[in-house]
Every structure is written in C-alpha cells, then in structure tokens.
C-alpha cells in the first residue's frame, strides 16, 4: 500500500523556482515560515542559526552579483541563513562563562547542521502554502565579500540563501535516482552494476 498525505505530496512535488511574481508574501506567511524554521531539530538544543531577511536593494544587488544569478534578489523574499555561534557566546559571556567550547570545529559543524535543517523546514513551510523557492548555495561564491556585505559579526557564517515568492514559472519535476541506488541495508555496496543503472 502506497502511503500518501498532504505533507508527503508537498515534499514529493518539490521543484526549484527561480522566477517569482512581483507580489509580496504576506506578513503572516513569513511569520509561519520563520516559526517552522525555529522549530527545526537542533543539536543539544543550542539553536545555532539565525535568519537575515534582506530588504535593502543595494545588498540584494550585491548578493546577486556574488551568486552570479540575475534572479537572486529580483522578486520575492531573500533570506540568508547563518550558522550562528555569536548569540550563544554572548549568552555565555553574560553568565560569566568562557566561550572556548564555541570556538571548536565540533560546535561549528553542529551549527551548520542546524542551519541546513532550518532551510529545509522553511522551504517546506513555504511550499505548503503554495509558494515557491530555491536554495542558494551560490551565495558563497565569494564568502569574504558576502560576510562584508552582510556586515556579520564574529562567530557567524552564511551557509545558504533561500529565495521565496509567488511562482512565475512551472518547471517540470526533475527525475530522481531510484531508491535502490540511494538506500542500502547495513553496508554500502562494493560496486554498482551499470547495467542495472541503465535499466533504471
């Protein structure tokens, strides 16, 4: 029996949208998207991510130039998701504790994980409301320049961008690899059969 529900239908119909109508996302919709991100799973309950909503036209243009994609910042909302250890550092300092632990690679990678998961939750929330979006890894084409444009403090780092809006295109669903090539029991296969791959 095939399992289906509204959430699965939204997930399985995901498409990256790169053309958005000149129509504002309602404040209530944005708040719901932020709340979905805020309730994302988080390592050790540290909640080490933040969201920058970019409304300044000069910054949007600069980010578009960094991404080398004209549609970035053109219409819709442009959100930059940050791995953020700065906030917890300030909390620790306020409590009179040192921040040495927050300066470790382990905590940074946990922050990256928190951030990536939050992006996915935010996108799914947007799509559930009939909006479209695209995840922007291209914001890190020039990371130092991006950090400067965003005027970021220490212990923060931009991981991904997310552009959201009302759809102005309807691209086809892209094919995905079949499950037998992506899900394995107990052991990664020593070799893939190219014949089986071609048949799939």
Short mmCIF file of C-alpha atoms in Angstrom, two decimals:
data_model
loop_
_atom_site.label_atom_id
_atom_site.label_comp_id
_atom_site.label_asym_id
_atom_site.label_seq_id
_atom_site.Cartn_x
_atom_site.Cartn_y
_atom_site.Cartn_z
CA UNK A 1 0.00 0.00 0.00
CA UNK A 2 1.40 3.38 -1.00
CA UNK A 3 1.39 5.91 1.82
CA UNK A 4 0.31 9.42 0.93
CA UNK A 5 -0.78 12.55 2.76
CA UNK A 6 -0.65 16.30 2.29
CA UNK A 7 2.84 16.68 3.72
CA UNK A 8 4.28 13.91 1.55
CA UNK A 9 2.55 15.32 -1.52
CA UNK A 10 4.22 18.69 -0.90
CA UNK A 11 7.63 17.07 -0.41
CA UNK A 12 7.38 14.82 -3.46
CA UNK A 13 6.29 17.71 -5.68
CA UNK A 14 9.24 19.92 -4.78
CA UNK A 15 10.61 22.00 -7.64
CA UNK A 16 13.19 24.75 -7.51
CA UNK A 17 11.52 28.02 -8.54
CA UNK A 18 13.73 30.74 -9.99
CA UNK A 19 11.12 33.16 -11.34
CA UNK A 20 8.83 34.95 -8.93
CA UNK A 21 5.89 37.28 -9.42
CA UNK A 22 6.05 40.88 -8.26
CA UNK A 23 3.76 40.07 -5.38
CA UNK A 24 4.51 40.40 -1.68
CA UNK A 25 4.48 37.43 0.65
CA UNK A 26 2.01 38.19 3.43
CA UNK A 27 3.48 39.01 6.82
CA UNK A 28 1.52 36.11 8.33
CA UNK A 29 3.05 33.72 5.81
CA UNK A 30 6.56 34.93 6.58
CA UNK A 31 5.94 34.53 10.29
CA UNK A 32 4.73 30.96 9.72
CA UNK A 33 7.88 30.23 7.70
CA UNK A 34 10.07 31.65 10.47
CA UNK A 35 8.21 29.58 13.06
CA UNK A 36 8.72 26.40 11.02
CA UNK A 37 12.45 27.15 10.88
CA UNK A 38 12.52 27.96 14.60
CA UNK A 39 11.03 24.56 15.44
CA UNK A 40 13.66 22.64 13.47
CA UNK A 41 15.60 19.84 15.17
CA UNK A 42 18.70 21.26 16.82
CA UNK A 43 21.81 19.61 18.20
CA UNK A 44 21.99 19.81 22.00
CA UNK A 45 19.17 22.37 21.88
CA UNK A 46 21.75 25.05 21.06
CA UNK A 47 19.67 26.52 18.20
CA UNK A 48 22.74 27.80 16.43
CA UNK A 49 21.28 29.51 13.39
CA UNK A 50 19.82 32.89 12.52
CA UNK A 51 17.97 34.27 9.51
CA UNK A 52 18.76 37.56 7.79
CA UNK A 53 15.87 38.92 5.73
CA UNK A 54 17.45 41.09 3.05
CA UNK A 55 15.27 44.04 2.03
CA UNK A 56 17.99 46.60 1.27
CA UNK A 57 18.18 46.88 -2.53
CA UNK A 58 21.93 47.55 -2.56
CA UNK A 59 22.59 44.42 -0.52
CA UNK A 60 20.23 42.35 -2.69
CA UNK A 61 22.08 43.53 -5.79
CA UNK A 62 25.47 42.77 -4.22
CA UNK A 63 24.33 39.26 -3.24
CA UNK A 64 23.03 38.69 -6.77
CA UNK A 65 26.43 39.67 -8.16
CA UNK A 66 28.17 37.31 -5.73
CA UNK A 67 25.80 34.49 -6.67
CA UNK A 68 26.22 35.31 -10.39
CA UNK A 69 22.48 34.70 -10.85
CA UNK A 70 20.23 37.54 -12.02
CA UNK A 71 17.10 36.19 -10.36
CA UNK A 72 18.65 36.34 -6.88
CA UNK A 73 17.05 39.24 -5.04
CA UNK A 74 14.93 40.24 -8.03
CA UNK A 75 11.43 39.45 -6.71
CA UNK A 76 10.13 37.79 -3.57
CA UNK A 77 11.90 37.39 -0.26
CA UNK A 78 15.64 36.84 0.05
CA UNK A 79 16.67 35.10 3.26
CA UNK A 80 20.23 34.32 4.30
CA UNK A 81 20.62 31.53 6.85
CA UNK A 82 23.58 31.91 9.19
CA UNK A 83 25.40 29.42 11.33
CA UNK A 84 25.35 31.49 14.50
CA UNK A 85 27.56 30.82 17.50
CA UNK A 86 27.76 34.52 18.30
CA UNK A 87 24.44 34.60 20.15
CA UNK A 88 25.40 31.72 22.45
CA UNK A 89 28.81 33.30 23.01
CA UNK A 90 27.11 36.48 24.23
CA UNK A 91 24.81 34.47 26.49
CA UNK A 92 27.81 32.64 28.00
CA UNK A 93 29.71 35.88 28.49
CA UNK A 94 26.67 37.44 30.16
CA UNK A 95 26.64 34.50 32.58
CA UNK A 96 30.35 34.92 33.27
CA UNK A 97 31.40 31.78 31.37
CA UNK A 98 34.14 31.46 28.78
CA UNK A 99 33.38 30.80 25.11
CA UNK A 100 36.18 28.32 24.39
CA UNK A 101 33.77 25.48 23.62
CA UNK A 102 32.01 27.59 20.99
CA UNK A 103 35.30 28.02 19.15
CA UNK A 104 35.65 24.32 18.31
CA UNK A 105 35.10 22.67 14.92
CA UNK A 106 32.59 20.32 16.51
CA UNK A 107 30.26 23.13 17.58
CA UNK A 108 30.67 24.88 14.23
CA UNK A 109 29.62 21.77 12.32
CA UNK A 110 26.66 21.39 14.66
CA UNK A 111 25.71 24.97 13.81
CA UNK A 112 26.00 24.17 10.10
CA UNK A 113 23.69 21.19 10.58
CA UNK A 114 21.16 23.30 12.49
CA UNK A 115 21.22 25.88 9.71
CA UNK A 116 20.79 23.47 6.81
CA UNK A 117 17.89 21.73 8.54
CA UNK A 118 16.23 25.10 9.19
CA UNK A 119 16.49 25.99 5.49
CA UNK A 120 14.71 22.78 4.51
CA UNK A 121 11.97 23.34 7.10
CA UNK A 122 11.45 26.91 5.93
CA UNK A 123 11.23 25.85 2.28
CA UNK A 124 8.77 23.07 3.05
CA UNK A 125 6.60 25.50 5.02
CA UNK A 126 6.62 27.94 2.11
CA UNK A 127 5.72 25.23 -0.40
CA UNK A 128 2.89 24.02 1.84
CA UNK A 129 1.32 27.48 1.41
CA UNK A 130 1.56 27.38 -2.37
CA UNK A 131 4.70 29.50 -2.53
CA UNK A 132 7.87 28.51 -4.35
CA UNK A 133 11.51 28.77 -3.52
CA UNK A 134 15.08 27.95 -4.37
CA UNK A 135 18.01 27.18 -2.09
CA UNK A 136 21.05 29.31 -2.90
CA UNK A 137 24.42 27.69 -2.32
CA UNK A 138 25.83 30.22 -4.78
CA UNK A 139 25.86 32.95 -2.12
CA UNK A 140 29.22 31.50 -1.07
CA UNK A 141 30.94 32.05 -4.41
CA UNK A 142 32.82 34.85 -2.64
CA UNK A 143 32.44 34.21 1.10
CA UNK A 144 34.64 37.06 2.34
CA UNK A 145 32.78 39.56 0.19
CA UNK A 146 29.43 38.19 1.37
CA UNK A 147 30.43 38.47 5.02
CA UNK A 148 31.40 42.09 4.35
CA UNK A 149 28.15 42.89 2.51
CA UNK A 150 26.12 41.38 5.34
CA UNK A 151 28.27 43.11 8.00
CA UNK A 152 28.43 39.92 10.02
CA UNK A 153 29.98 39.68 13.48
CA UNK A 154 32.50 37.05 14.51
CA UNK A 155 31.24 33.51 15.14
CA UNK A 156 28.63 33.76 12.38
CA UNK A 157 28.84 32.41 8.85
CA UNK A 158 26.38 32.45 5.91
CA UNK A 159 25.59 28.87 4.95
CA UNK A 160 22.73 29.06 2.44
CA UNK A 161 20.37 31.55 0.92
CA UNK A 162 16.68 30.96 0.32
CA UNK A 163 14.63 32.94 -2.15
CA UNK A 164 10.88 32.62 -1.73
CA UNK A 165 7.89 34.04 -3.54
CA UNK A 166 4.79 33.57 -5.61
CA UNK A 167 5.51 31.35 -8.59
CA UNK A 168 6.01 32.93 -12.01
CA UNK A 169 7.01 29.64 -13.65
CA UNK A 170 6.03 26.00 -13.55
CA UNK A 171 9.13 23.88 -14.22
CA UNK A 172 8.91 20.13 -14.61
CA UNK A 173 9.71 17.80 -11.77
CA UNK A 174 13.30 16.64 -12.12
CA UNK A 175 13.88 12.88 -12.05
CA UNK A 176 15.50 11.36 -9.00
CA UNK A 177 17.72 8.32 -8.65
CA UNK A 178 15.72 5.20 -7.77
CA UNK A 179 15.77 4.07 -4.14
CA UNK A 180 17.91 1.02 -4.87
CA UNK A 181 20.74 3.39 -5.76
CA UNK A 182 20.39 5.60 -2.70
CA UNK A 183 19.19 3.42 0.18
CA UNK A 184 21.21 0.43 1.42
CA UNK A 185 20.83 -2.00 4.29
CA UNK A 186 23.77 -2.35 6.68
CA UNK A 187 26.57 -1.95 4.13
CA UNK A 188 27.42 0.37 1.26
CA UNK A 189 27.63 -1.73 -1.94
CA UNK A 190 31.12 -2.53 -3.19
CA UNK A 191 30.10 -1.76 -6.77
CA UNK A 192 27.12 -0.58 -8.74
CA UNK A 193 26.04 -2.55 -11.77
CA UNK A 194 25.99 -0.09 -14.66
CA UNK A 195 23.62 -2.41 -16.49
CA UNK A 196 21.17 -2.14 -13.59
CA UNK A 197 21.66 1.63 -13.56
CA UNK A 198 20.85 1.88 -17.27
CA UNK A 199 17.78 -0.31 -16.82
CA UNK A 200 16.55 2.01 -14.06
#
